[in-house]
Short mmCIF file of C-alpha atoms in Angstrom, two decimals:
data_model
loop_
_atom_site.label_atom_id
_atom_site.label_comp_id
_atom_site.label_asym_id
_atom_site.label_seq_id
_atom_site.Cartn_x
_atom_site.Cartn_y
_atom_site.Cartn_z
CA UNK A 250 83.89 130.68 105.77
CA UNK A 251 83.38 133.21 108.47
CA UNK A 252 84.07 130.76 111.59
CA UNK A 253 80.95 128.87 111.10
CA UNK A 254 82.11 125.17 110.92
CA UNK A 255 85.62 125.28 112.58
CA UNK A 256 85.84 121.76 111.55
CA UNK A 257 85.45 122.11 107.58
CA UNK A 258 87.53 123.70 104.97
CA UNK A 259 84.40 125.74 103.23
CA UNK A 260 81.44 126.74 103.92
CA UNK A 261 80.53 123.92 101.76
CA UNK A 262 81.79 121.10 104.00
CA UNK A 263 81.66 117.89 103.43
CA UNK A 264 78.58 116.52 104.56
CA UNK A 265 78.39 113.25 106.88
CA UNK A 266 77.30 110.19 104.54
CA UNK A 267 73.58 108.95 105.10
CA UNK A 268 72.56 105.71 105.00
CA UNK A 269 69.82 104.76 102.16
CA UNK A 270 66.18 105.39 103.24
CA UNK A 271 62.92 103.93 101.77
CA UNK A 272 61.91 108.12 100.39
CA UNK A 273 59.54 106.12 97.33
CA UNK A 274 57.51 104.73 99.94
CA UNK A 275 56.97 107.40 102.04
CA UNK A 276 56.24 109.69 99.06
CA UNK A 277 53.87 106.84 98.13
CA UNK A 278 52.30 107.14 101.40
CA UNK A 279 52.24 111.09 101.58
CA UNK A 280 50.30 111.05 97.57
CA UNK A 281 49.95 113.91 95.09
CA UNK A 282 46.67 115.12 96.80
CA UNK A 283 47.68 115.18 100.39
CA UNK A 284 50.96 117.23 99.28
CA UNK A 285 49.00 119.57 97.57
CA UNK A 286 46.87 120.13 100.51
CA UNK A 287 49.75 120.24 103.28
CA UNK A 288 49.33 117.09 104.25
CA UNK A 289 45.67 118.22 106.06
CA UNK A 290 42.91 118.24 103.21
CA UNK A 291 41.97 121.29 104.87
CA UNK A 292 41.30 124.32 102.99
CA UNK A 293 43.88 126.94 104.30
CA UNK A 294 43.75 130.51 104.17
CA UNK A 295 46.74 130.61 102.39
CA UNK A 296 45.34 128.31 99.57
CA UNK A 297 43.02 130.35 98.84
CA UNK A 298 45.42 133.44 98.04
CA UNK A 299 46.23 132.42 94.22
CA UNK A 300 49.71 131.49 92.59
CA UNK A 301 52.85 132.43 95.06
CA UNK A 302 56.30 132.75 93.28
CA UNK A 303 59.53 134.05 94.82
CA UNK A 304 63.00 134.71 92.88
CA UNK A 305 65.62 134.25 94.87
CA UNK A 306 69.31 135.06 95.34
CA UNK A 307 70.28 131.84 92.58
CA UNK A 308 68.19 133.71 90.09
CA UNK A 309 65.75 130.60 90.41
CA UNK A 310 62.16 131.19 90.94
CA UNK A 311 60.09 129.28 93.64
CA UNK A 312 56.59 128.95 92.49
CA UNK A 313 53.60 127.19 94.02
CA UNK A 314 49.96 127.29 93.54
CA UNK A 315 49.07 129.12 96.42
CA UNK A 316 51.13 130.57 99.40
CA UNK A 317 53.04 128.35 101.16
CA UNK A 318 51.76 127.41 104.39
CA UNK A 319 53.91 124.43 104.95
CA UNK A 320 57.27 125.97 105.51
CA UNK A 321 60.37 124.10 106.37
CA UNK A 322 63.91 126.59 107.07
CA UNK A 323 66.87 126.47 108.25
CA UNK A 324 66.77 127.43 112.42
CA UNK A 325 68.04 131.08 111.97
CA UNK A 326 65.51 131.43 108.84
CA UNK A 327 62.98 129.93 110.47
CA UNK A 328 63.67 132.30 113.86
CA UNK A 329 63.96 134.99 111.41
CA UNK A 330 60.33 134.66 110.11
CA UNK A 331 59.43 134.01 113.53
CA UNK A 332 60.28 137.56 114.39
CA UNK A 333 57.54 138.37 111.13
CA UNK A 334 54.75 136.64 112.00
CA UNK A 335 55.49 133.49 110.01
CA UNK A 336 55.83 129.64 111.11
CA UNK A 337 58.12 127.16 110.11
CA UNK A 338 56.12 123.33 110.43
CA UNK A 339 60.14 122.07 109.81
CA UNK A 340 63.50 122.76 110.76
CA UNK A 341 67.10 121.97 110.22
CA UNK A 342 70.49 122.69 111.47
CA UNK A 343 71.45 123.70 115.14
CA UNK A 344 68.34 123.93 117.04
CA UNK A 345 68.43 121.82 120.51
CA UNK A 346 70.75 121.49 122.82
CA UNK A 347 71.57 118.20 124.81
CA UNK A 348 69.73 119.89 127.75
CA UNK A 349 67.05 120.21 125.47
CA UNK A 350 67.06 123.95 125.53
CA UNK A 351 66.94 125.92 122.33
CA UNK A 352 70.36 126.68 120.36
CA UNK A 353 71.44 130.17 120.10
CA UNK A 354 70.38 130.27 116.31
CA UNK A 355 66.46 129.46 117.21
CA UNK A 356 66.37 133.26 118.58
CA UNK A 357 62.82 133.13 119.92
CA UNK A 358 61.53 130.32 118.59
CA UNK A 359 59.58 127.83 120.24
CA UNK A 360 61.46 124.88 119.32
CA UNK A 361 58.81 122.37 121.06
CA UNK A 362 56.47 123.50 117.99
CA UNK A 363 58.43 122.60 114.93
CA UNK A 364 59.60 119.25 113.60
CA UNK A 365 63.17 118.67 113.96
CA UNK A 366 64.54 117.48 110.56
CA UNK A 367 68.21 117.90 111.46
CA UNK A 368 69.95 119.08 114.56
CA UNK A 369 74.10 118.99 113.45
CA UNK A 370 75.75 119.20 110.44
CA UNK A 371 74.80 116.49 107.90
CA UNK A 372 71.33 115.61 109.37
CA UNK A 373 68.51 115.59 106.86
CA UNK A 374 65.59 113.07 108.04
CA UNK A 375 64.39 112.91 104.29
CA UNK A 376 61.39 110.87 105.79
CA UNK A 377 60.21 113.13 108.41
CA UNK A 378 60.80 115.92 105.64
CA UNK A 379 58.48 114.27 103.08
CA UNK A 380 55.61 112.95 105.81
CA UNK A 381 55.42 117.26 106.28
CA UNK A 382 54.55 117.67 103.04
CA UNK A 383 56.30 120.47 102.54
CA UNK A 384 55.56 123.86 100.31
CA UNK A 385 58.71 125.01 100.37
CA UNK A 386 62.23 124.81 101.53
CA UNK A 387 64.05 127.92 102.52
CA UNK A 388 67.85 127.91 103.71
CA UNK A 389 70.70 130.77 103.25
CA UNK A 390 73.44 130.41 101.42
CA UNK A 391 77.13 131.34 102.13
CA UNK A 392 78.77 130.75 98.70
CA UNK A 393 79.16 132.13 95.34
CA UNK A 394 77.77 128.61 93.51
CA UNK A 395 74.41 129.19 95.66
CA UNK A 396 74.92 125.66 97.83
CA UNK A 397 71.65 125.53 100.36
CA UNK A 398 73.17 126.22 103.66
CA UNK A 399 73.03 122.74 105.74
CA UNK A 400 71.16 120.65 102.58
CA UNK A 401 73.41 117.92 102.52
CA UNK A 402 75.28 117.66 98.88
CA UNK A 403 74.96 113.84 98.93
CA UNK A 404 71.12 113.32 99.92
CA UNK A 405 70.31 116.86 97.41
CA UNK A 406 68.28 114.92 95.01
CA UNK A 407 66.63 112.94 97.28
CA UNK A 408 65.23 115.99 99.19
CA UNK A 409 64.49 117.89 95.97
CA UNK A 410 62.60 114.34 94.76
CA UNK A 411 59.82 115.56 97.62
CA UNK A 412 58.41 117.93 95.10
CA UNK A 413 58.54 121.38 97.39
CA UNK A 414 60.77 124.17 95.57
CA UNK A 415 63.39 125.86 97.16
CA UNK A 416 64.67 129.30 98.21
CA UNK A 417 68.33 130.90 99.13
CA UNK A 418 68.77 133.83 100.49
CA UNK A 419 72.64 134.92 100.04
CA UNK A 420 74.12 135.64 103.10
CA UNK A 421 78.18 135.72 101.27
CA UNK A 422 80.01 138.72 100.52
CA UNK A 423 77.60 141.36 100.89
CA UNK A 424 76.40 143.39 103.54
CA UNK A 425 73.95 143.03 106.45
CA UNK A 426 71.78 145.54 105.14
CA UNK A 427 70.98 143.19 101.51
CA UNK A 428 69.82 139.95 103.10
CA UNK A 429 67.85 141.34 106.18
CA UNK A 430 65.90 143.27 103.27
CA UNK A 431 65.36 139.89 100.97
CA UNK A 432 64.24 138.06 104.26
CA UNK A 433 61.76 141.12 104.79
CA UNK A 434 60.99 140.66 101.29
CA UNK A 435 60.32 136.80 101.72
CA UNK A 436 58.13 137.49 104.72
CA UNK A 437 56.00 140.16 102.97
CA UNK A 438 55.35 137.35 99.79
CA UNK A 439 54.79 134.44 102.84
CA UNK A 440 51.55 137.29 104.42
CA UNK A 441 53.79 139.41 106.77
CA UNK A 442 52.72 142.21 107.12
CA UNK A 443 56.05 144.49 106.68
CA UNK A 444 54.24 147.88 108.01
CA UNK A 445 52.85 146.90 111.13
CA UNK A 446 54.49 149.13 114.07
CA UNK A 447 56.30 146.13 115.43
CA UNK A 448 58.30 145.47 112.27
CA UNK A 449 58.43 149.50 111.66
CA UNK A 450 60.27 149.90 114.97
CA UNK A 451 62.67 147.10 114.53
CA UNK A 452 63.81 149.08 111.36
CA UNK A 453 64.09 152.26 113.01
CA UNK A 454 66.24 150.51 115.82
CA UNK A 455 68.79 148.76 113.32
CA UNK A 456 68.79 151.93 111.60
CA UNK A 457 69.81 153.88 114.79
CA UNK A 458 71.81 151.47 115.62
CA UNK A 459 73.74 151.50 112.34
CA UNK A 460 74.48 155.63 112.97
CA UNK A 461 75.42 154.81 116.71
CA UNK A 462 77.83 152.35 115.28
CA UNK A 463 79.31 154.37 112.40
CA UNK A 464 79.95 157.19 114.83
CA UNK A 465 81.64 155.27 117.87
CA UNK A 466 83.81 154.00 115.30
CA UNK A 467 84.48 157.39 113.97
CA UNK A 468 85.22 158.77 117.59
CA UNK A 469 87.71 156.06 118.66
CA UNK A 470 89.47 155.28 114.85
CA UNK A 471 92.01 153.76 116.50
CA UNK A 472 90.33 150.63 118.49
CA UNK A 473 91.58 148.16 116.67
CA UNK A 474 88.59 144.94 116.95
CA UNK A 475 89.65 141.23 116.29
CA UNK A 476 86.96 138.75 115.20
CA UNK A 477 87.33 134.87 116.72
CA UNK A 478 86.32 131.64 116.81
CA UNK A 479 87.50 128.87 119.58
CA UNK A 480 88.10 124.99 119.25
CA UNK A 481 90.13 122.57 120.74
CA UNK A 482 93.10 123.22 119.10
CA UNK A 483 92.90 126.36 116.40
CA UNK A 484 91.84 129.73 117.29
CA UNK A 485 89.82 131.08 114.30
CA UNK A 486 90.40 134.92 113.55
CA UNK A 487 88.02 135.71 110.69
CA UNK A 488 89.16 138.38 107.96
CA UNK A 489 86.57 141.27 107.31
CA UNK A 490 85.66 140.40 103.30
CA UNK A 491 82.88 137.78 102.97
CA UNK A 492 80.91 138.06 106.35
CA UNK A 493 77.95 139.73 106.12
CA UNK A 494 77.92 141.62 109.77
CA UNK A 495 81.86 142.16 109.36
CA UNK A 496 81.66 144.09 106.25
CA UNK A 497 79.12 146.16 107.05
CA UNK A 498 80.64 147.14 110.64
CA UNK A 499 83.91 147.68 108.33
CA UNK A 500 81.37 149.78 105.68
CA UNK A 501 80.33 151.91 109.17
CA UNK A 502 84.16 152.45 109.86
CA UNK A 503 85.16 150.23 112.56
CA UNK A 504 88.85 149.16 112.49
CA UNK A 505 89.73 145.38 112.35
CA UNK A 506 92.04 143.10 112.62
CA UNK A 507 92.94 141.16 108.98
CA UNK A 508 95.00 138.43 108.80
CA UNK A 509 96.54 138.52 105.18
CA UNK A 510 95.47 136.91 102.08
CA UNK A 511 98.06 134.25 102.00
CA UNK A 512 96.86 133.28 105.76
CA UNK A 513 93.06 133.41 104.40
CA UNK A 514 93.71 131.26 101.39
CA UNK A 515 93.66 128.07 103.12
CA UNK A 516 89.75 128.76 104.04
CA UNK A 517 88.70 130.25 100.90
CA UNK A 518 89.37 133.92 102.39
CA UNK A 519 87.26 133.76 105.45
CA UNK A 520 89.44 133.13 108.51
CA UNK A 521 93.40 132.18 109.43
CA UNK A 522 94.10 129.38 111.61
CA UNK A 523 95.96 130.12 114.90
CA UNK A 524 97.72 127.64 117.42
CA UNK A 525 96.78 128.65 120.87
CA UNK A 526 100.52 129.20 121.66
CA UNK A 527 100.19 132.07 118.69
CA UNK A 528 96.98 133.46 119.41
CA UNK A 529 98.70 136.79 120.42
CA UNK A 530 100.03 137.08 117.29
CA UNK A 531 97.09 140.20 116.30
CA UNK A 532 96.96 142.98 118.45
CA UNK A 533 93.17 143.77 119.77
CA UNK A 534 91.69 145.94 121.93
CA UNK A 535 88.02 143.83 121.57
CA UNK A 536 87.98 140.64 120.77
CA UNK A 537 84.42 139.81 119.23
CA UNK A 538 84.13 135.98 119.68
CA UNK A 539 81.70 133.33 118.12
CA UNK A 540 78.49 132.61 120.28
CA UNK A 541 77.36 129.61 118.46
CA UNK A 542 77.21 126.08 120.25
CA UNK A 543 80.09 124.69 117.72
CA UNK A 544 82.51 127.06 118.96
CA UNK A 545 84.35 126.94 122.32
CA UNK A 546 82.81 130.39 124.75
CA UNK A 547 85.65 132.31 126.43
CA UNK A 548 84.52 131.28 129.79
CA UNK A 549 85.40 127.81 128.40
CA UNK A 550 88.66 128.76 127.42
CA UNK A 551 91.49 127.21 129.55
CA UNK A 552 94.50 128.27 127.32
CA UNK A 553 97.01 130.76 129.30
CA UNK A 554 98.09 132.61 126.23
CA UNK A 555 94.34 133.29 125.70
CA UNK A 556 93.85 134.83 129.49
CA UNK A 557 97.15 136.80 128.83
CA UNK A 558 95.39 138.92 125.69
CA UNK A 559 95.06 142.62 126.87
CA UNK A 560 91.61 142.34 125.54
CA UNK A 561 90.85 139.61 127.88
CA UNK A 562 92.91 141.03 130.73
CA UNK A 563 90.60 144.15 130.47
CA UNK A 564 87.04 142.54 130.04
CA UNK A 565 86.89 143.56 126.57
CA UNK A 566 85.00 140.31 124.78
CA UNK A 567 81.53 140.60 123.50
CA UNK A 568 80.00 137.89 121.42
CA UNK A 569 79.49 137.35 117.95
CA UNK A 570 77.05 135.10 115.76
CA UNK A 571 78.58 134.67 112.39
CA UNK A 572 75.60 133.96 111.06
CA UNK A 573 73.44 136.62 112.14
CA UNK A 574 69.22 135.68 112.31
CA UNK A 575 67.98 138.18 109.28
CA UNK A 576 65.44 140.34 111.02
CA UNK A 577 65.77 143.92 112.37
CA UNK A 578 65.13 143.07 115.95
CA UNK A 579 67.79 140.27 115.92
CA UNK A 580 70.51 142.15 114.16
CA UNK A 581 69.93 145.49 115.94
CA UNK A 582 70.96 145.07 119.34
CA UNK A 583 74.16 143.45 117.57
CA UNK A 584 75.33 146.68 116.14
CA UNK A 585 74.48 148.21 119.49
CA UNK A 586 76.82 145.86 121.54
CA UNK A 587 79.10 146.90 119.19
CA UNK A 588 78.96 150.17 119.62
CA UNK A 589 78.85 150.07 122.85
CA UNK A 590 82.10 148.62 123.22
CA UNK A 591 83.65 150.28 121.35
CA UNK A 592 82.22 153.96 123.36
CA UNK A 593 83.56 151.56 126.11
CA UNK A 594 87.41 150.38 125.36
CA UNK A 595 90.50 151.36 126.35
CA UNK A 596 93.52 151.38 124.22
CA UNK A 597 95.46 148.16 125.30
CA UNK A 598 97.29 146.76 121.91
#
């Protein structure tokens, strides 16, 4: 599991237990009608479009009897439709922080206009959920059995018993390029409108940034680039299979670090576990290091053998978000930082 929860052995996880909540009676209050409706009994423009249906990476098919205009989303799905012109009512997973600011993963979403269903790990407010009235659910995914990213395994049915179908866009062993083009895809069926010059030039700028990245890492073969996560007490270095961003910058030729199979077994092949007091056992010349609010930032980190890296001596560490918000604008300037680092280092491992 690419870094994401440094706590968990899979990107499964275990999800926190839930107490029991009264869901019949708030379904009871919400009733068949006012679900239908979205909860308003207004008319909508988007219930007046005809029969929606969306297949999704599972193979399952999402249908409804009009376009969804009650969306709930995981944060970085929900920031990702953001960025196309569709709103999220609902959200879940990492989306305010204690200063009340917005999490890293709400890109520019204004977090002050969605319901917050869940802001860790294990949070589902199946109440709040159901009073939404939901159309659909829509989370990614970051396993081969399809599990709904940050849908807690033990409160599933419950959620499901709402009524709104679901959607998961795969975001596990394949590249960047596949699930920013299924989000696109899930926007255009949702009333983006994929051609507008906005959404045009976002394209064109991943695109460039993609050629700017392929040849920076064809002009310095040798840089060798270490991806890492901090905690307390393990430093995460993630192997290149399974991450979306990390195999394509591997597809586009850039050179890095992998821990063997035998050290990735332990996490289902996504990362190694390093003591602090063995975190130079790799050789880097950039360190690209998790930017998410579960992981500890490298101005945080205190550990000595971490200030003695060569790529920390030199100023070589740019961030990284493992899980990557699926639109062109987001993911462009990520292949760009890349790049530019990479134009930018010096040989130091």
């Amino acid at each position: 599991m690419s870094n994401a929860r440094a706590t968990h052995l899979s990107r499964r996880g275990i999800l926190a237990a839930g107490g029991a909540l009264g869901l019949g009676a708030v379904l009871a209050a919400c009733g068949d009608e006012d679900a239908k409706s979205g909860g308003s009994g207004k008319e909508t423009t988007a219930a007046k479009s005809g029969p929606w249906s969306f297949k999704d990476d599972r193979g399952q098919t999402a249908k409804t009897d009009r376009t969804p205009a009650t969306i709930v989303s995981f944060i970085g799905v929900a920031a990702a439709l953001h960025d196309y012109g569709i709103e999220s009512k609902g959200v879940f997973g990492p989306t305010k922080l204690k200063d009340g600011k917005a999490d890293v993963q709400a890109g520019d979403l204004d977090i002050s206009k969605v319901t917050i269903i869940g802001n860790e790990w294990g949070q589902f407010n199946i109440e709040k959920y159901a009073a939404l009235s939901p159309d659909v659910l829509i989370t990614t995914m970051f396993d081969a059995a399809g599990t709904l990213w940050y849908v807690p395994e033990e409160s599933k049915k419950k959620i499901l018993a709402v009524g709104a179908p679901t959607v998961g866009i795969s975001a596990y062993d394949v590249q960047l390029p596949t699930p920013l083009a299924r989000m696109l895809e899930l926007a255009k069926s949702l009333g983006a409108d994929t051609t507008s010059s906005t959404i045009t030039a976002a394209k064109k700028r991943f695109e460039d940034a993609a050629a700017r990245l392929r040849a920076a890492a064809k002009a310095k073969p040798d840089i060798k680039v270490l991806a890492g996560s901090a905690s307390q007490d393990i430093f995460y270095v993630s192997g290149s299979n399974l991450s979306i961003d990390l195999e394509y910058y591997k597809a586009l030729g850039v050179n890095f670090v992998e821990p063997s199979a035998a050290a990735l077994k332990a996490s289902g092949g996504w990362f190694e576990n390093l003591s602090w007091e063995n975190v130079d056992k790799y050789g880097a010349d950039i360190i690209m290091m998790d930017s998410r609010t579960s992981a500890i930032q490298p101005a945080d980190i205190t550990e000595g053998t971490w200030k003695k890296l060569p790529a920390v001596k030199a100023n070589q560490v740019i961030a990284r978000n493992p899980e990557p918000i699926l639109s062109y604008a987001k993911c462009a300037p990520l292949l760009e930082d890349l790049a530019k680092a990479i134009e930018n280092a010096k040989k130091v491992s």
